[in-house]
Amino acid sequence: MPRKAVFLDRDGVINPYAYDAEFGTIDSPAHPDQFALAPGAGEAIAKLNEAGLFVFVVSNQPGVAKGKFSPELLEAVNEKMNRLVGQAGGHLDAVYYCLHHPEGKVDAYRLTCECRKPKPGLLLQAAREWEIELGRSYMVGDGVVDVLAGRQAGTKTLFVGPRRGYIFSELERQNAWPDGIVNDLSEAVESIRHAESGHNGRGKNGHRKSSGFATETRHTARYIEESIEILKLLDQDAIEHIADLLFDLRERQGRLFLLGVGGGAGHASHAACDFRKIAGIEAYAPSDNVSELTARVNDEGWETCYVNWLRGSRLKASDMVLVFSVGGGDVKKNVSANLVRALEYAKELGTTICGVVGRDGGFTRQVADGCSIVPTVNAATVTPHTEAFQALIWHLLVSHPKLKAAQMKWESLQPQVVGVQGP
């Protein structure tokens, strides 16, 4: 039988962090009096014991190297932890601490070691001493270093923390995306037990119950949380400014030319319909005439197909170009070069330029008179989020009180009031 283990970070997983009055910091408990188990942590460890899994604590404790507490006090905290876990019906098979720090004040512990996470030294040591099969084991922690250490050791990883866009963004930035995200140790243990049983189970309504690992259900929760975060971060003033520019465009009877590539081309076509029908703005998109567009690509090349289409449309300074693009165009990277050439031409003529773009906005943001940037909260989902919010923003614009000139179909259908005839 394979010897499998669960490696637990200590602070923030087994116990809450403590306030240190001497140093004025929220940090690891420096004294036994500061140590307490997190709610349900002892019982969760007991469930891991019942499942036949070894349970090890692997924790960086640089407070020793920094002179914040002595090895003796750390041992006293450790004894209390073991006692409280035992009172809850569980036990820890072993505890592994790294006491080092490269900038420590205590000479004996001031060094760059192989055991300080994100290095996997503590996990590798436990695996050697207890003959643990790391590929079938788990690392649970509340820090990026825990995920990285687990990944380097070859374990599955669970991150303990809130499901928030900024958390997802940091994990992505550090290339430390875990196998699952959970709220606390109790949820982590349930996820591990489901994984060990070989199924996720199903709820009463027949929907699959999430194991906490990277399943379709987890992706749904993460994607929705990211969307909520983007909504909170959207620059509303930037959108209002685009609405003002569109209002001015209509007042001077200018035309609106909508440009996009891929998903952006689809938005351009749909938006041209709604700007014409609902907002009363004369609007066009090159993707609506596939014969002309493909002929220009074939005869003149991709890079110039949009600028030549604008020339053929007799673009004027009184018009507007509105771009839907994830990256905004970048000639050096050979990304949407046709958008860049079109915008250069519009800039020469003094045409108003607007954009709804993602990432850093690219060339569109550099030259735009009005630009809404869809914030990036997770680099791994920047394209679907940007294109989804482009639809939200231009639908917002065509229905804006400043621009809405015609009633939409479903909104025009008032519910019929059926009267009740009296006696």
Short mmCIF file of C-alpha atoms in Angstrom, two decimals:
data_model
loop_
_atom_site.label_atom_id
_atom_site.label_comp_id
_atom_site.label_asym_id
_atom_site.label_seq_id
_atom_site.Cartn_x
_atom_site.Cartn_y
_atom_site.Cartn_z
CA MET A 1 0.00 0.00 0.00
CA PRO A 2 1.32 3.45 -0.87
CA ARG A 3 2.17 5.62 2.12
CA LYS A 4 0.34 8.87 1.48
CA ALA A 5 0.49 12.04 3.53
CA VAL A 6 -1.05 15.45 3.97
CA PHE A 7 1.48 18.22 4.57
CA LEU A 8 0.01 21.17 6.48
CA ASP A 9 1.37 24.64 6.78
CA ARG A 10 0.82 25.75 10.36
CA ASP A 11 -0.04 29.45 10.75
CA GLY A 12 -3.22 30.42 8.92
CA VAL A 13 -4.19 26.77 8.44
CA ILE A 14 -4.03 24.96 11.79
CA ASN A 15 -4.08 28.12 13.91
CA PRO A 16 -4.88 31.81 13.40
CA TYR A 17 -2.10 34.36 13.29
CA ALA A 18 -1.45 36.24 16.53
CA TYR A 19 -0.94 39.91 17.39
CA ASP A 20 2.52 40.56 18.81
CA ALA A 21 2.29 43.62 21.08
CA GLU A 22 6.08 43.92 21.40
CA PHE A 23 6.68 44.15 17.65
CA GLY A 24 3.25 45.52 16.68
CA THR A 25 2.77 42.85 14.02
CA ILE A 26 0.35 40.11 13.06
CA ASP A 27 2.58 37.08 12.86
CA SER A 28 3.21 33.54 14.06
CA PRO A 29 2.34 32.90 17.71
CA ALA A 30 5.54 33.64 19.67
CA HIS A 31 4.29 32.20 22.96
CA PRO A 32 2.01 29.29 23.92
CA ASP A 33 -0.52 31.75 25.32
CA GLN A 34 -0.94 33.17 21.80
CA PHE A 35 -1.63 29.80 20.21
CA ALA A 36 -5.12 28.41 19.57
CA LEU A 37 -6.48 26.00 17.01
CA ALA A 38 -8.55 27.41 14.16
CA PRO A 39 -12.22 26.37 14.41
CA GLY A 40 -12.60 22.74 13.36
CA ALA A 41 -8.87 22.24 12.72
CA GLY A 42 -8.37 19.52 15.33
CA GLU A 43 -11.39 17.57 14.14
CA ALA A 44 -10.25 17.95 10.52
CA ILE A 45 -6.85 16.44 11.37
CA ALA A 46 -8.63 13.58 13.15
CA LYS A 47 -10.54 12.85 9.92
CA LEU A 48 -7.25 12.63 8.03
CA ASN A 49 -6.00 10.15 10.64
CA GLU A 50 -9.17 8.10 10.21
CA ALA A 51 -8.61 8.06 6.44
CA GLY A 52 -5.22 6.40 6.97
CA LEU A 53 -3.20 9.42 5.82
CA PHE A 54 -0.03 10.56 7.55
CA VAL A 55 -0.26 14.18 8.72
CA PHE A 56 2.84 16.36 8.88
CA VAL A 57 3.28 20.03 9.70
CA VAL A 58 5.81 21.79 7.45
CA SER A 59 6.24 25.41 8.48
CA ASN A 60 8.66 28.29 8.06
CA GLN A 61 9.36 29.80 11.50
CA PRO A 62 11.89 32.57 10.80
CA GLY A 63 10.97 34.26 14.09
CA VAL A 64 13.79 32.23 15.66
CA ALA A 65 16.36 33.57 13.18
CA LYS A 66 14.99 37.09 13.62
CA GLY A 67 15.26 36.89 17.41
CA LYS A 68 11.50 37.24 17.98
CA PHE A 69 11.30 34.05 20.01
CA SER A 70 13.63 31.26 21.14
CA PRO A 71 13.70 27.63 19.99
CA GLU A 72 12.45 26.75 23.48
CA LEU A 73 9.35 28.93 23.09
CA LEU A 74 8.73 27.44 19.65
CA GLU A 75 8.88 23.97 21.20
CA ALA A 76 6.42 25.06 23.89
CA VAL A 77 4.02 26.28 21.17
CA ASN A 78 4.53 22.97 19.40
CA GLU A 79 3.67 21.00 22.52
CA LYS A 80 0.45 22.99 22.97
CA MET A 81 -0.50 22.39 19.33
CA ASN A 82 -0.05 18.65 19.72
CA ARG A 83 -2.01 18.64 22.97
CA LEU A 84 -4.96 20.58 21.49
CA VAL A 85 -5.06 18.39 18.39
CA GLY A 86 -5.04 15.33 20.65
CA GLN A 87 -7.93 16.71 22.69
CA ALA A 88 -9.91 16.98 19.44
CA GLY A 89 -9.28 13.31 18.72
CA GLY A 90 -6.44 13.65 16.22
CA HIS A 91 -2.67 13.45 16.13
CA LEU A 92 0.20 14.84 14.08
CA ASP A 93 2.72 12.24 12.92
CA ALA A 94 5.60 14.72 12.83
CA VAL A 95 6.35 18.44 12.77
CA TYR A 96 9.06 19.95 10.57
CA TYR A 97 10.15 23.55 11.03
CA CYS A 98 12.58 25.73 9.10
CA LEU A 99 14.16 28.16 11.58
CA HIS A 100 16.39 29.92 9.06
CA HIS A 101 16.27 33.28 7.33
CA PRO A 102 18.95 34.80 5.07
CA GLU A 103 18.65 38.15 6.91
CA GLY A 104 18.29 36.74 10.42
CA LYS A 105 19.80 38.42 13.50
CA VAL A 106 20.84 35.16 15.15
CA ASP A 107 24.09 33.93 13.57
CA ALA A 108 23.29 30.24 13.90
CA TYR A 109 20.13 30.62 11.82
CA ARG A 110 21.17 33.34 9.36
CA LEU A 111 21.63 31.39 6.15
CA THR A 112 20.09 30.46 2.83
CA CYS A 113 18.89 26.91 3.30
CA GLU A 114 17.14 24.19 1.35
CA CYS A 115 14.28 23.76 3.83
CA ARG A 116 12.71 27.22 3.74
CA LYS A 117 9.57 27.18 1.57
CA PRO A 118 9.09 27.69 -1.38
CA LYS A 119 11.92 25.17 -1.51
CA PRO A 120 10.58 21.66 -0.91
CA GLY A 121 13.22 20.57 1.63
CA LEU A 122 10.85 19.97 4.54
CA LEU A 123 8.51 17.84 2.43
CA LEU A 124 11.40 15.88 0.94
CA GLN A 125 12.86 15.23 4.40
CA ALA A 126 9.53 13.91 5.70
CA ALA A 127 9.09 11.76 2.61
CA ARG A 128 12.52 10.16 3.12
CA GLU A 129 12.06 9.53 6.82
CA TRP A 130 8.54 8.14 6.51
CA GLU A 131 8.76 6.57 3.01
CA ILE A 132 5.97 8.78 1.68
CA GLU A 133 4.83 8.63 -1.95
CA LEU A 134 4.77 12.35 -2.75
CA GLY A 135 2.92 12.01 -6.05
CA ARG A 136 -0.10 10.70 -4.16
CA SER A 137 0.15 13.16 -1.28
CA TYR A 138 -1.18 16.67 -0.60
CA MET A 139 0.16 20.06 0.47
CA VAL A 140 -2.28 22.47 2.20
CA GLY A 141 -1.23 26.06 2.86
CA ASP A 142 -2.34 29.68 2.87
CA GLY A 143 0.66 31.10 1.03
CA VAL A 144 2.13 31.13 -2.45
CA VAL A 145 5.28 29.54 -0.97
CA ASP A 146 3.22 26.54 0.18
CA VAL A 147 1.82 25.94 -3.29
CA LEU A 148 5.26 26.28 -4.86
CA ALA A 149 6.86 23.93 -2.34
CA GLY A 150 4.14 21.34 -2.87
CA ARG A 151 4.45 21.55 -6.63
CA GLN A 152 8.23 21.17 -6.51
CA ALA A 153 7.86 18.15 -4.24
CA GLY A 154 5.30 16.64 -6.63
CA THR A 155 2.22 16.74 -4.38
CA LYS A 156 -1.27 17.95 -5.15
CA THR A 157 -1.82 21.41 -3.70
CA LEU A 158 -4.71 23.13 -1.93
CA PHE A 159 -4.66 26.87 -1.23
CA VAL A 160 -6.50 28.06 1.88
CA GLY A 161 -7.90 31.53 1.30
CA PRO A 162 -10.76 33.64 -0.03
CA ARG A 163 -11.96 33.13 -3.59
CA ARG A 164 -11.25 36.68 -4.74
CA GLY A 165 -9.98 38.11 -7.99
CA TYR A 166 -6.88 39.67 -6.43
CA ILE A 167 -5.95 36.29 -4.89
CA PHE A 168 -6.37 34.59 -8.27
CA SER A 169 -4.28 37.30 -9.92
CA GLU A 170 -1.41 36.91 -7.45
CA LEU A 171 -1.38 33.13 -7.73
CA GLU A 172 -1.31 33.50 -11.52
CA ARG A 173 1.43 36.16 -11.38
CA GLN A 174 3.62 33.91 -9.23
CA ASN A 175 2.89 30.92 -11.48
CA ALA A 176 1.58 29.18 -8.38
CA TRP A 177 -1.90 28.13 -9.40
CA PRO A 178 -2.96 25.33 -6.99
CA ASP A 179 -4.98 22.23 -7.73
CA GLY A 180 -7.79 23.64 -5.63
CA ILE A 181 -8.85 26.58 -3.46
CA VAL A 182 -10.67 26.10 -0.16
CA ASN A 183 -11.88 28.33 2.68
CA ASP A 184 -10.27 26.50 5.59
CA LEU A 185 -8.68 23.26 6.76
CA SER A 186 -12.04 21.57 7.25
CA GLU A 187 -12.96 22.17 3.61
CA ALA A 188 -9.50 21.04 2.53
CA VAL A 189 -9.93 17.77 4.39
CA GLU A 190 -13.34 17.16 2.81
CA SER A 191 -11.78 17.77 -0.60
CA ILE A 192 -8.99 15.31 0.14
CA ARG A 193 -11.40 12.68 1.42
CA HIS A 194 -13.53 13.00 -1.72
CA ALA A 195 -10.42 12.72 -3.88
CA GLU A 196 -9.26 9.66 -1.94
CA SER A 197 -12.65 8.00 -2.33
CA GLY A 198 -12.30 8.36 -6.09
CA HIS A 199 -15.43 10.44 -6.68
CA ASN A 200 -16.82 13.87 -5.98
CA GLY A 201 -20.29 12.66 -5.02
CA ARG A 202 -23.58 14.24 -5.94
CA GLY A 203 -25.97 16.40 -4.02
CA LYS A 204 -29.69 15.88 -3.59
CA ASN A 205 -30.44 17.79 -6.77
CA GLY A 206 -28.12 15.59 -8.81
CA HIS A 207 -25.44 18.26 -9.28
CA ARG A 208 -21.86 17.20 -8.77
CA LYS A 209 -20.40 18.19 -5.41
CA SER A 210 -17.04 19.91 -5.77
CA SER A 211 -13.96 18.22 -4.35
CA GLY A 212 -12.10 21.51 -4.00
CA PHE A 213 -9.67 20.52 -6.71
CA ALA A 214 -9.55 22.01 -10.20
CA THR A 215 -12.87 20.68 -11.50
CA GLU A 216 -15.40 22.24 -13.81
CA THR A 217 -17.40 23.33 -10.77
CA ARG A 218 -14.37 25.04 -9.25
CA HIS A 219 -13.73 26.79 -12.55
CA THR A 220 -17.27 28.13 -12.52
CA ALA A 221 -16.88 29.56 -9.01
CA ARG A 222 -13.52 31.07 -9.86
CA TYR A 223 -14.72 32.56 -13.15
CA ILE A 224 -17.75 34.18 -11.51
CA GLU A 225 -15.63 35.61 -8.68
CA GLU A 226 -13.26 37.08 -11.25
CA SER A 227 -16.20 38.62 -13.12
CA ILE A 228 -17.48 40.22 -9.92
CA GLU A 229 -14.01 41.63 -9.26
CA ILE A 230 -13.84 43.09 -12.77
CA LEU A 231 -17.23 44.75 -12.32
CA LYS A 232 -15.97 46.42 -9.14
CA LEU A 233 -12.79 47.62 -10.86
CA LEU A 234 -14.33 48.99 -14.08
CA ASP A 235 -13.65 52.70 -14.58
CA GLN A 236 -17.19 54.10 -14.83
CA ASP A 237 -15.94 57.59 -15.72
CA ALA A 238 -14.14 56.18 -18.77
CA ILE A 239 -17.37 54.57 -19.99
CA GLU A 240 -19.31 57.80 -19.39
CA HIS A 241 -16.71 59.69 -21.42
CA ILE A 242 -17.21 57.32 -24.37
CA ALA A 243 -20.97 57.91 -24.06
CA ASP A 244 -20.36 61.67 -24.24
CA LEU A 245 -18.18 61.28 -27.33
CA LEU A 246 -20.85 59.14 -29.01
CA PHE A 247 -23.50 61.74 -28.16
CA ASP A 248 -21.34 64.45 -29.76
CA LEU A 249 -20.83 62.19 -32.80
CA ARG A 250 -24.56 61.88 -33.32
CA GLU A 251 -25.11 65.61 -32.82
CA ARG A 252 -22.66 66.44 -35.61
CA GLN A 253 -24.15 63.62 -37.76
CA GLY A 254 -20.86 61.77 -37.95
CA ARG A 255 -20.55 58.09 -38.76
CA LEU A 256 -19.35 55.30 -36.46
CA PHE A 257 -16.91 52.69 -37.78
CA LEU A 258 -16.54 49.62 -35.55
CA LEU A 259 -13.38 47.51 -35.81
CA GLY A 260 -12.45 44.20 -34.23
CA VAL A 261 -10.72 40.90 -34.91
CA GLY A 262 -12.05 37.48 -33.92
CA GLY A 263 -14.53 37.96 -31.10
CA GLY A 264 -14.11 41.71 -31.51
CA ALA A 265 -15.31 41.43 -35.11
CA GLY A 266 -18.45 39.72 -33.87
CA HIS A 267 -19.00 42.53 -31.38
CA ALA A 268 -18.44 45.11 -34.12
CA SER A 269 -21.14 43.55 -36.29
CA HIS A 270 -23.69 43.24 -33.50
CA ALA A 271 -22.91 46.70 -32.13
CA ALA A 272 -23.29 48.28 -35.59
CA CYS A 273 -26.85 46.96 -35.64
CA ASP A 274 -27.70 48.32 -32.20
CA PHE A 275 -26.02 51.69 -32.61
CA ARG A 276 -28.03 52.18 -35.81
CA LYS A 277 -31.34 50.78 -34.57
CA ILE A 278 -31.37 51.88 -30.91
CA ALA A 279 -29.04 54.88 -30.72
CA GLY A 280 -29.76 56.36 -34.14
CA ILE A 281 -26.09 56.54 -35.12
CA GLU A 282 -25.01 55.68 -38.66
CA ALA A 283 -22.69 52.73 -38.01
CA TYR A 284 -20.68 50.26 -40.09
CA ALA A 285 -18.35 47.29 -39.53
CA PRO A 286 -15.97 45.79 -42.13
CA SER A 287 -16.85 42.28 -40.94
CA ASP A 288 -20.40 42.80 -42.25
CA ASN A 289 -19.17 42.65 -45.85
CA VAL A 290 -17.23 39.41 -46.03
CA SER A 291 -16.75 39.68 -49.80
CA GLU A 292 -15.01 43.05 -49.63
CA LEU A 293 -13.04 42.15 -46.51
CA THR A 294 -11.65 38.88 -47.87
CA ALA A 295 -10.92 40.47 -51.24
CA ARG A 296 -8.86 43.18 -49.54
CA VAL A 297 -7.03 40.61 -47.42
CA ASN A 298 -6.31 38.53 -50.53
CA ASP A 299 -5.29 41.42 -52.78
CA GLU A 300 -3.74 43.94 -50.37
CA GLY A 301 -2.76 41.96 -47.28
CA TRP A 302 -4.08 41.56 -43.75
CA GLU A 303 -2.17 44.49 -42.25
CA THR A 304 -3.80 47.07 -44.54
CA CYS A 305 -7.27 45.56 -45.02
CA TYR A 306 -8.98 47.79 -42.42
CA VAL A 307 -7.18 51.03 -43.26
CA ASN A 308 -8.03 50.60 -46.94
CA TRP A 309 -11.63 49.82 -46.01
CA LEU A 310 -11.72 53.10 -44.06
CA ARG A 311 -10.28 54.92 -47.07
CA GLY A 312 -12.93 53.35 -49.26
CA SER A 313 -15.54 54.51 -46.75
CA ARG A 314 -14.14 58.06 -46.99
CA LEU A 315 -13.40 58.38 -43.29
CA LYS A 316 -13.58 62.00 -42.09
CA ALA A 317 -12.56 63.95 -39.03
CA SER A 318 -16.24 64.21 -38.08
CA ASP A 319 -16.50 60.40 -37.80
CA MET A 320 -15.49 58.00 -35.03
CA VAL A 321 -13.62 54.69 -34.96
CA LEU A 322 -14.52 52.34 -32.09
CA VAL A 323 -12.27 49.32 -31.48
CA PHE A 324 -13.06 46.06 -29.69
CA SER A 325 -9.80 44.22 -28.99
CA VAL A 326 -8.22 42.17 -26.20
CA GLY A 327 -4.71 43.55 -26.68
CA GLY A 328 -5.47 46.81 -28.48
CA GLY A 329 -3.01 46.08 -31.30
CA ASP A 330 0.78 45.85 -31.30
CA VAL A 331 2.82 45.93 -34.52
CA LYS A 332 6.07 44.84 -32.85
CA LYS A 333 4.40 41.70 -31.54
CA ASN A 334 2.51 41.26 -34.82
CA VAL A 335 -0.80 41.29 -32.96
CA SER A 336 -3.80 42.91 -34.71
CA ALA A 337 -1.56 44.99 -36.94
CA ASN A 338 -4.58 45.80 -39.13
CA LEU A 339 -6.12 47.67 -36.18
CA VAL A 340 -2.93 49.64 -35.62
CA ARG A 341 -2.71 50.78 -39.26
CA ALA A 342 -6.37 51.78 -39.25
CA LEU A 343 -5.93 53.82 -36.06
CA GLU A 344 -2.80 55.51 -37.40
CA TYR A 345 -4.83 56.66 -40.42
CA ALA A 346 -7.72 57.84 -38.22
CA LYS A 347 -5.27 59.78 -36.07
CA GLU A 348 -3.82 61.52 -39.14
CA LEU A 349 -7.31 62.68 -40.14
CA GLY A 350 -8.22 63.85 -36.64
CA THR A 351 -11.02 61.28 -36.38
CA THR A 352 -12.27 60.55 -32.85
CA ILE A 353 -10.95 57.20 -31.60
CA CYS A 354 -12.49 55.09 -28.84
CA GLY A 355 -11.85 51.57 -27.63
CA VAL A 356 -13.02 48.83 -25.31
CA VAL A 357 -9.91 46.75 -24.74
CA GLY A 358 -8.17 44.45 -22.26
CA ARG A 359 -4.68 43.98 -20.82
CA ASP A 360 -2.80 47.32 -20.95
CA GLY A 361 -4.87 48.63 -23.87
CA GLY A 362 -2.03 48.40 -26.41
CA PHE A 363 -1.92 50.88 -29.30
CA THR A 364 -5.64 51.64 -28.98
CA ARG A 365 -5.19 53.11 -25.53
CA GLN A 366 -2.17 55.12 -26.64
CA VAL A 367 -4.09 57.01 -29.33
CA ALA A 368 -7.70 56.88 -28.08
CA ASP A 369 -9.75 59.92 -27.13
CA GLY A 370 -11.88 57.64 -24.96
CA CYS A 371 -10.95 54.17 -23.78
CA SER A 372 -12.44 51.62 -21.40
CA ILE A 373 -9.98 48.97 -20.24
CA VAL A 374 -11.39 45.71 -18.90
CA PRO A 375 -9.20 45.03 -15.82
CA THR A 376 -7.11 41.86 -15.80
CA VAL A 377 -7.67 39.85 -12.63
CA ASN A 378 -6.37 36.55 -14.00
CA ALA A 379 -3.97 36.43 -16.92
CA ALA A 380 -5.21 32.93 -17.78
CA THR A 381 -8.73 34.21 -18.56
CA VAL A 382 -8.02 37.65 -19.98
CA THR A 383 -9.56 36.90 -23.41
CA PRO A 384 -12.94 35.49 -22.33
CA HIS A 385 -13.35 38.17 -19.67
CA THR A 386 -12.41 41.01 -22.02
CA GLU A 387 -14.74 39.84 -24.77
CA ALA A 388 -17.57 39.21 -22.31
CA PHE A 389 -17.27 42.71 -20.84
CA GLN A 390 -16.99 44.31 -24.26
CA ALA A 391 -20.54 43.10 -24.88
CA LEU A 392 -21.65 44.42 -21.51
CA ILE A 393 -20.13 47.84 -22.15
CA TRP A 394 -21.48 48.45 -25.65
CA HIS A 395 -24.92 47.22 -24.59
CA LEU A 396 -24.65 49.72 -21.73
CA LEU A 397 -23.81 52.44 -24.25
CA VAL A 398 -26.65 51.82 -26.70
CA SER A 399 -29.14 51.76 -23.80
CA HIS A 400 -27.62 54.83 -22.12
CA PRO A 401 -30.16 57.66 -21.60
CA LYS A 402 -27.80 59.99 -23.50
CA LEU A 403 -27.88 57.73 -26.57
CA LYS A 404 -31.02 55.62 -26.56
CA ALA A 405 -33.28 56.95 -29.29
CA ALA A 406 -35.60 54.01 -29.91
CA GLN A 407 -37.38 51.54 -27.68
CA MET A 408 -36.11 47.97 -27.68
CA LYS A 409 -38.52 45.18 -28.56
CA TRP A 410 -38.95 43.38 -25.25
CA GLU A 411 -38.96 46.57 -23.22
CA SER A 412 -41.76 47.87 -25.46
CA LEU A 413 -43.97 44.91 -24.64
CA GLN A 414 -45.77 46.01 -21.50
CA PRO A 415 -47.46 43.24 -19.55
CA GLN A 416 -51.17 43.16 -20.06
CA VAL A 417 -53.28 43.96 -17.03
CA VAL A 418 -56.23 41.61 -16.95
CA GLY A 419 -59.14 43.19 -15.13
CA VAL A 420 -61.44 41.21 -12.92
CA GLN A 421 -65.05 41.93 -13.73
CA GLY A 422 -67.17 42.53 -10.68
CA PRO A 423 -70.63 41.19 -10.06
#
